[in-house]
PDB file of C-alpha atoms and ligand atoms in Angstrom:
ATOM      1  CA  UNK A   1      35.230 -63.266 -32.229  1.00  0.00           C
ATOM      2  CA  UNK A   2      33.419 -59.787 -31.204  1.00  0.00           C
ATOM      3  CA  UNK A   3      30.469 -58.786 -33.353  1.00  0.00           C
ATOM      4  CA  UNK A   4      30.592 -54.922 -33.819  1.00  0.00           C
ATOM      5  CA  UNK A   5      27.881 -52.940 -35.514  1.00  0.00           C
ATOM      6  CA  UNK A   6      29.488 -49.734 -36.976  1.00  0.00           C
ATOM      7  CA  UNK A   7      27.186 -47.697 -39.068  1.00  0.00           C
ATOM      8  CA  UNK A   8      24.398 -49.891 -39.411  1.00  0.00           C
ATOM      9  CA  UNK A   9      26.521 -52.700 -40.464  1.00  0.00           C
ATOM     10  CA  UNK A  10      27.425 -55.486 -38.689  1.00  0.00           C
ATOM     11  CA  UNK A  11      31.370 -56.993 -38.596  1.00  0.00           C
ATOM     12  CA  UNK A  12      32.757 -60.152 -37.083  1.00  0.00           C
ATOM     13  CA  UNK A  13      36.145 -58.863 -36.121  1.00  0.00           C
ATOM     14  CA  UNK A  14      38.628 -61.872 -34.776  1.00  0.00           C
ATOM     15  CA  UNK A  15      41.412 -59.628 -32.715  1.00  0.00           C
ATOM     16  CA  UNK A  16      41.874 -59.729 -29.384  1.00  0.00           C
ATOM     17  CA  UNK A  17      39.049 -58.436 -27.211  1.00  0.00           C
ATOM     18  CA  UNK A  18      40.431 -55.693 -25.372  1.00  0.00           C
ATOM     19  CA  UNK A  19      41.585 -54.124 -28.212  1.00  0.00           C
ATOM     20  CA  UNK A  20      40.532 -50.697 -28.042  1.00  0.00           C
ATOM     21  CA  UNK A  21      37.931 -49.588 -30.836  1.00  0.00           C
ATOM     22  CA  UNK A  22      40.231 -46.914 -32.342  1.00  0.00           C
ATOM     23  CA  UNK A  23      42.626 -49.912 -33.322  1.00  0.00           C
ATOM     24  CA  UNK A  24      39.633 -52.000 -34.666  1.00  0.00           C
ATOM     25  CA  UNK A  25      38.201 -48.998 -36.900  1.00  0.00           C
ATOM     26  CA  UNK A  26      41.446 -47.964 -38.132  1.00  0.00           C
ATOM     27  CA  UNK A  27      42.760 -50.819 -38.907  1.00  0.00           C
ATOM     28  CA  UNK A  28      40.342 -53.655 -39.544  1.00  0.00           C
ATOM     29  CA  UNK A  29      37.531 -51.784 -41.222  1.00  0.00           C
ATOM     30  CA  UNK A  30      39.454 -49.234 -42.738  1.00  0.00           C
ATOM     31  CA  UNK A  31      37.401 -46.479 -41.194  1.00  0.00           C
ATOM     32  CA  UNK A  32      40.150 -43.700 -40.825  1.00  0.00           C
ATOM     33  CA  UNK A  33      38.345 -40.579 -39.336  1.00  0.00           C
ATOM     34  CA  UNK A  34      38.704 -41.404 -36.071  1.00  0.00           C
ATOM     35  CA  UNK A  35      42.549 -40.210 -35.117  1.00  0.00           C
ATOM     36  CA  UNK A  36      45.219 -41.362 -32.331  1.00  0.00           C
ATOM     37  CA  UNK A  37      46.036 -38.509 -30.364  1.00  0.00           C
ATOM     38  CA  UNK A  38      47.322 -39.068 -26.984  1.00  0.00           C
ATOM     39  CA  UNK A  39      45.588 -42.809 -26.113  1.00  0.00           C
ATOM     40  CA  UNK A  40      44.771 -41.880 -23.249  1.00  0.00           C
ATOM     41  CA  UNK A  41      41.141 -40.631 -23.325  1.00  0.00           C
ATOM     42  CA  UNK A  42      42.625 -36.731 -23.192  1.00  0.00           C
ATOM     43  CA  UNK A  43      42.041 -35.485 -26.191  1.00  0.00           C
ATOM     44  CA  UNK A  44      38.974 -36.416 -27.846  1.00  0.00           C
ATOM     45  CA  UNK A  45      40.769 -36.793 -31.523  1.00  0.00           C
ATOM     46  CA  UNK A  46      39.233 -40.348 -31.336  1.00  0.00           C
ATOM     47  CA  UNK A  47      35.655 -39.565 -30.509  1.00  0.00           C
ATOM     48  CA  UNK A  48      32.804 -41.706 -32.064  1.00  0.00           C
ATOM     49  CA  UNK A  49      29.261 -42.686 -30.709  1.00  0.00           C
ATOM     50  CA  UNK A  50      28.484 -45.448 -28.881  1.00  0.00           C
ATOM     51  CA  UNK A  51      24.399 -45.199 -28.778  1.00  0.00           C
ATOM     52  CA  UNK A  52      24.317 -41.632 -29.516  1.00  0.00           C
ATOM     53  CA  UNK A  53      26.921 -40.762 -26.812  1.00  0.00           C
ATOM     54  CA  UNK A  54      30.570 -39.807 -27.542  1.00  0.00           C
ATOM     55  CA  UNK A  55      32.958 -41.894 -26.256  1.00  0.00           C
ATOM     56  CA  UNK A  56      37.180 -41.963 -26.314  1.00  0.00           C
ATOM     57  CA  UNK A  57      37.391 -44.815 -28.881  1.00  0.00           C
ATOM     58  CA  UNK A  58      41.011 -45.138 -27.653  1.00  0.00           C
ATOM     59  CA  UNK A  59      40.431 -46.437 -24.278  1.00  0.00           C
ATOM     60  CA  UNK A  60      37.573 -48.245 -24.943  1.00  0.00           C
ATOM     61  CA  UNK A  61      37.802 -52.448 -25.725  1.00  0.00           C
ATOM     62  CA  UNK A  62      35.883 -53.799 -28.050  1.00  0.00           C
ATOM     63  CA  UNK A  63      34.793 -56.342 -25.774  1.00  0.00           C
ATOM     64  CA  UNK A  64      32.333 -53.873 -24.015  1.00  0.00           C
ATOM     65  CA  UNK A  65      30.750 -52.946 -27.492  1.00  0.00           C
ATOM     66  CA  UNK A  66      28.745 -56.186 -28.679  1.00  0.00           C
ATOM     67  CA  UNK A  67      25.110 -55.354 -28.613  1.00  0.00           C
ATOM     68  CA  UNK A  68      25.509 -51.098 -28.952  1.00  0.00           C
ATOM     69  CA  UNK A  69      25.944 -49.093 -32.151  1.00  0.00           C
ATOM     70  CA  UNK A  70      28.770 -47.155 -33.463  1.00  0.00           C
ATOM     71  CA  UNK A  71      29.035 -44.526 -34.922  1.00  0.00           C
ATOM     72  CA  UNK A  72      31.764 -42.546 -36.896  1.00  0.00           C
ATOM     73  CA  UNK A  73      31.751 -39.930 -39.027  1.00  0.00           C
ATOM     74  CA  UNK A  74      31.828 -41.982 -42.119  1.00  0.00           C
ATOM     75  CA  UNK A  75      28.211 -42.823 -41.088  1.00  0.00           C
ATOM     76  CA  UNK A  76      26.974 -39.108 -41.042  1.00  0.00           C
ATOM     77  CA  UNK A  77      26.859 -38.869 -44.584  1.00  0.00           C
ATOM     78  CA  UNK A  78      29.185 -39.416 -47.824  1.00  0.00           C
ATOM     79  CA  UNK A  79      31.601 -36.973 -50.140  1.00  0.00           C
ATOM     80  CA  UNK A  80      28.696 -36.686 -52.043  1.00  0.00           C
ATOM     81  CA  UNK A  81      26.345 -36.414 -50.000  1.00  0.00           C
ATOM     82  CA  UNK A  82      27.636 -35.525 -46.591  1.00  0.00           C
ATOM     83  CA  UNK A  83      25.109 -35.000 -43.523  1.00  0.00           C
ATOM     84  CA  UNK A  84      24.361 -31.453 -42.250  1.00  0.00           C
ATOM     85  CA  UNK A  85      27.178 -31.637 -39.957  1.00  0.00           C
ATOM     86  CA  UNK A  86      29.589 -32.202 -42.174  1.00  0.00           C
ATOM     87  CA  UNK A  87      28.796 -29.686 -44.639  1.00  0.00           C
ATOM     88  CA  UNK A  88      28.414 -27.300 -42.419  1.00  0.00           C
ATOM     89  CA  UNK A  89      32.238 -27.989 -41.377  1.00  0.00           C
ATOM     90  CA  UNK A  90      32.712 -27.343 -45.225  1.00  0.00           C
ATOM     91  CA  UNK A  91      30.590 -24.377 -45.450  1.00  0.00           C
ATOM     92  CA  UNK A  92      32.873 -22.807 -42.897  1.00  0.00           C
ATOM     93  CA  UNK A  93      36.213 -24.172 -43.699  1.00  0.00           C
ATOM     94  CA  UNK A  94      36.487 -24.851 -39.596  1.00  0.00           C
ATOM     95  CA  UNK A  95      39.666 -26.952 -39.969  1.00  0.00           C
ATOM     96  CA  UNK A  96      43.107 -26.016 -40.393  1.00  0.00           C
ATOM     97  CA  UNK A  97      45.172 -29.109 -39.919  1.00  0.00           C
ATOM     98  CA  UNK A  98      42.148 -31.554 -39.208  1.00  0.00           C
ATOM     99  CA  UNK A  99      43.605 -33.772 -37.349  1.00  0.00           C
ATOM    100  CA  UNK A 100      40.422 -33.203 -34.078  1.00  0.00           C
ATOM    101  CA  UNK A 101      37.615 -32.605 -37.078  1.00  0.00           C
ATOM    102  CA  UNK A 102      36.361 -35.786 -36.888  1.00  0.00           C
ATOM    103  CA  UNK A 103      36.088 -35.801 -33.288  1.00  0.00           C
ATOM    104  CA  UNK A 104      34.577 -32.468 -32.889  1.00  0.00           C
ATOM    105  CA  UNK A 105      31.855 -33.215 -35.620  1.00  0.00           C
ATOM    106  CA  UNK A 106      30.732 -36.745 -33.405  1.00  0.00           C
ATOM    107  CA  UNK A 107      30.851 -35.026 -29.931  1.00  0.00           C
ATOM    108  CA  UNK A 108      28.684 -32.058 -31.515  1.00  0.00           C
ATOM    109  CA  UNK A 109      26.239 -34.556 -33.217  1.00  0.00           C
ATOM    110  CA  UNK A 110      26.151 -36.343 -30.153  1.00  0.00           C
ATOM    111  CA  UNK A 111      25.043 -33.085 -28.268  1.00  0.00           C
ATOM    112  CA  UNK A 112      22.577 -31.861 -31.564  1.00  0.00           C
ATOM    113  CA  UNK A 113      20.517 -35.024 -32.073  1.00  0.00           C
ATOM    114  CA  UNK A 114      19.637 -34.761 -28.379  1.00  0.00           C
ATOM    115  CA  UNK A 115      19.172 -31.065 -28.586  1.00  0.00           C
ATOM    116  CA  UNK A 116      19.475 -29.048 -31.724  1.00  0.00           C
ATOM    117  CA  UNK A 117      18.423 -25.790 -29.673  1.00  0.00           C
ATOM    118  CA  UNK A 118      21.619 -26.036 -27.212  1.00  0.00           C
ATOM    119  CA  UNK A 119      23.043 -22.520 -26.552  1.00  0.00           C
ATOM    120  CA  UNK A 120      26.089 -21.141 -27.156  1.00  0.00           C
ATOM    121  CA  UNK A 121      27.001 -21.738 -23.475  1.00  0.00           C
ATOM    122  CA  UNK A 122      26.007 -25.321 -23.663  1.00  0.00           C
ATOM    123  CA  UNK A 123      28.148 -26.130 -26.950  1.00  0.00           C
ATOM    124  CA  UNK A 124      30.962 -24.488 -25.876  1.00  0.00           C
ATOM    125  CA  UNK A 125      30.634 -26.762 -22.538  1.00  0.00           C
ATOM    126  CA  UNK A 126      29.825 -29.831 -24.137  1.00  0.00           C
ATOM    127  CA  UNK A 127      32.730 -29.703 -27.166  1.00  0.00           C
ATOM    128  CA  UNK A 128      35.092 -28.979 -23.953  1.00  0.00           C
ATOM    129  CA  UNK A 129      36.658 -32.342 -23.783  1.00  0.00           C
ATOM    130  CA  UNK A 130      37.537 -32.307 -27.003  1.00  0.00           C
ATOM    131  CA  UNK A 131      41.399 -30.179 -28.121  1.00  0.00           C
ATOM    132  CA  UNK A 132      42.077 -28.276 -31.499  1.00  0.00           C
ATOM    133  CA  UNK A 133      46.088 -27.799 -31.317  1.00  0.00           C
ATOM    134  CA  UNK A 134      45.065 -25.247 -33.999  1.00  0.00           C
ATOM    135  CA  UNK A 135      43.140 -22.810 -32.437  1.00  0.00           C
ATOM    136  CA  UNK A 136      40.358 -23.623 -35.008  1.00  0.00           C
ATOM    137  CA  UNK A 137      37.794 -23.240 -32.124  1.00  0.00           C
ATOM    138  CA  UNK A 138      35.797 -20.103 -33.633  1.00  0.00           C
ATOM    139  CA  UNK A 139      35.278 -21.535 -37.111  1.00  0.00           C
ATOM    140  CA  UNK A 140      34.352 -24.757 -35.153  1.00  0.00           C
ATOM    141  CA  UNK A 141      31.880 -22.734 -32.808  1.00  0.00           C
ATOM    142  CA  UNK A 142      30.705 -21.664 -36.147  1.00  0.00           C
ATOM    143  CA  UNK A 143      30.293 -24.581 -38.115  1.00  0.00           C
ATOM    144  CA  UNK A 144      28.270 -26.386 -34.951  1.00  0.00           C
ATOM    145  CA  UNK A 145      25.847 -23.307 -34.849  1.00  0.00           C
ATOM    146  CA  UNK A 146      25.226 -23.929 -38.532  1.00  0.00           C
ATOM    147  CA  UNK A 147      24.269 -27.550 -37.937  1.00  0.00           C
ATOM    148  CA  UNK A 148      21.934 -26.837 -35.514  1.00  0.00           C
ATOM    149  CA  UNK A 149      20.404 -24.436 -37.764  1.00  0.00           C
ATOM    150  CA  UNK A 150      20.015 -26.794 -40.356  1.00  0.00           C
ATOM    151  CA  UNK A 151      18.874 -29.853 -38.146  1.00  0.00           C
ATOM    152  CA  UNK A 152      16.560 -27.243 -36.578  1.00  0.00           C
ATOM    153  CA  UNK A 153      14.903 -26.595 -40.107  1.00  0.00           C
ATOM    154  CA  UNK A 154      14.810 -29.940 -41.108  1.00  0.00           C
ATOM    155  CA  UNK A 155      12.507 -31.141 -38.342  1.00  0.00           C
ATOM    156  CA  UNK A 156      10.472 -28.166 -39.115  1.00  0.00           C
ATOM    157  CA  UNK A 157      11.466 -26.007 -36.086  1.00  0.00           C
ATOM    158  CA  UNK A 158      12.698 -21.942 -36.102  1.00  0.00           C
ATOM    159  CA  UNK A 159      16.063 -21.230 -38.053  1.00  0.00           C
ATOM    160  CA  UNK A 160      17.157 -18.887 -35.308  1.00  0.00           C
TER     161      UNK A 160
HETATM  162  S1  FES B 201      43.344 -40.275 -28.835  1.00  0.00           S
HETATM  163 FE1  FES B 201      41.624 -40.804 -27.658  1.00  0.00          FE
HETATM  164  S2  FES B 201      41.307 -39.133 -26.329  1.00  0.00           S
HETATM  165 FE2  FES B 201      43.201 -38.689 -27.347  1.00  0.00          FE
HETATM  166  S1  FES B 202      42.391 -28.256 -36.863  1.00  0.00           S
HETATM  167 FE1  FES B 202      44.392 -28.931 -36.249  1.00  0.00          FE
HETATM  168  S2  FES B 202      44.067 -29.781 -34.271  1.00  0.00           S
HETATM  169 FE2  FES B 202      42.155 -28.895 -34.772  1.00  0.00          FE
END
């Protein structure tokens, strides 16, 4: 038995223990966001937080996880009430198929909780691991520098 704690909620999950998270949130907690690219850490489709930093949920066993907190995108906000990065991906329709959206919005929240004033330079580095098959990557560019404007705001810094 591995004890997980997934957005602030703790789950006793009985499956083997080097499972790989992606499995786990997919299909024992029903937490879908998180996609299966390539499973093998190269595409960043199935990025989530582990302690605020992104990780490749595809590669990475459960058995590592017990004591650290996850999180997905399902824990940045709701439909109806979805968290700044989120609606900023709205705001500026920066998906086309969707399938890396949910692993672009945790490696940017990862980079914008430690450092809603990153420049454009240091997004564009940071998101690098991460592949839109798309070519979505201006309205994502766009959508992150939205976010930071609104975390920026919200802890009462410049809206620049
Ligand atoms: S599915 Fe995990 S990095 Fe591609
Ligand atoms: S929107 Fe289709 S892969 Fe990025």
């Amino acid at each position: 038995m591995t004890t997980l704690s997934v957005n602030g909620r703790k789950h006793e999950i009985n499956v083997d223990p080097r499972t790989p998270l992606l499995y786990v949130l997919r299909g024992e907690l029903a937490l879908n966001a998180a996609k299966y690219g390539c499973g093998l850490g190269q595409c960043g489709a199935c990025t989530v937080l582990l302690d605020g930093e992104p990780i490749f949920s595809c590669v990475t066993p459960i058995a590592l996880l017990e004591g650290k907190e996850i999180t997905t995108v399902e824990g940045l906000g709701t439909i109806d009430n979805p968290g700044p990065m989120q609606q900023a991906f709205i705001d500026e329709q920066a998906a086309q198929c969707g399938y890396c959206i949910a692993g672009m919005m945790m490696r940017a929240q990862a980079l914008l909780q430690k450092n809603p004033h990153a420049s454009e330079a240091e997004i564009r580095d940071y998101l690098e691991p991460n592949l839109c098959r798309c070519g979505t990557h201006m309205r994502i560019l766009r959508a992150v520098r939205r976010a930071a404007r609104v975390m920026r705001t919200a802890q009462g810094g410049d809206t620049r």
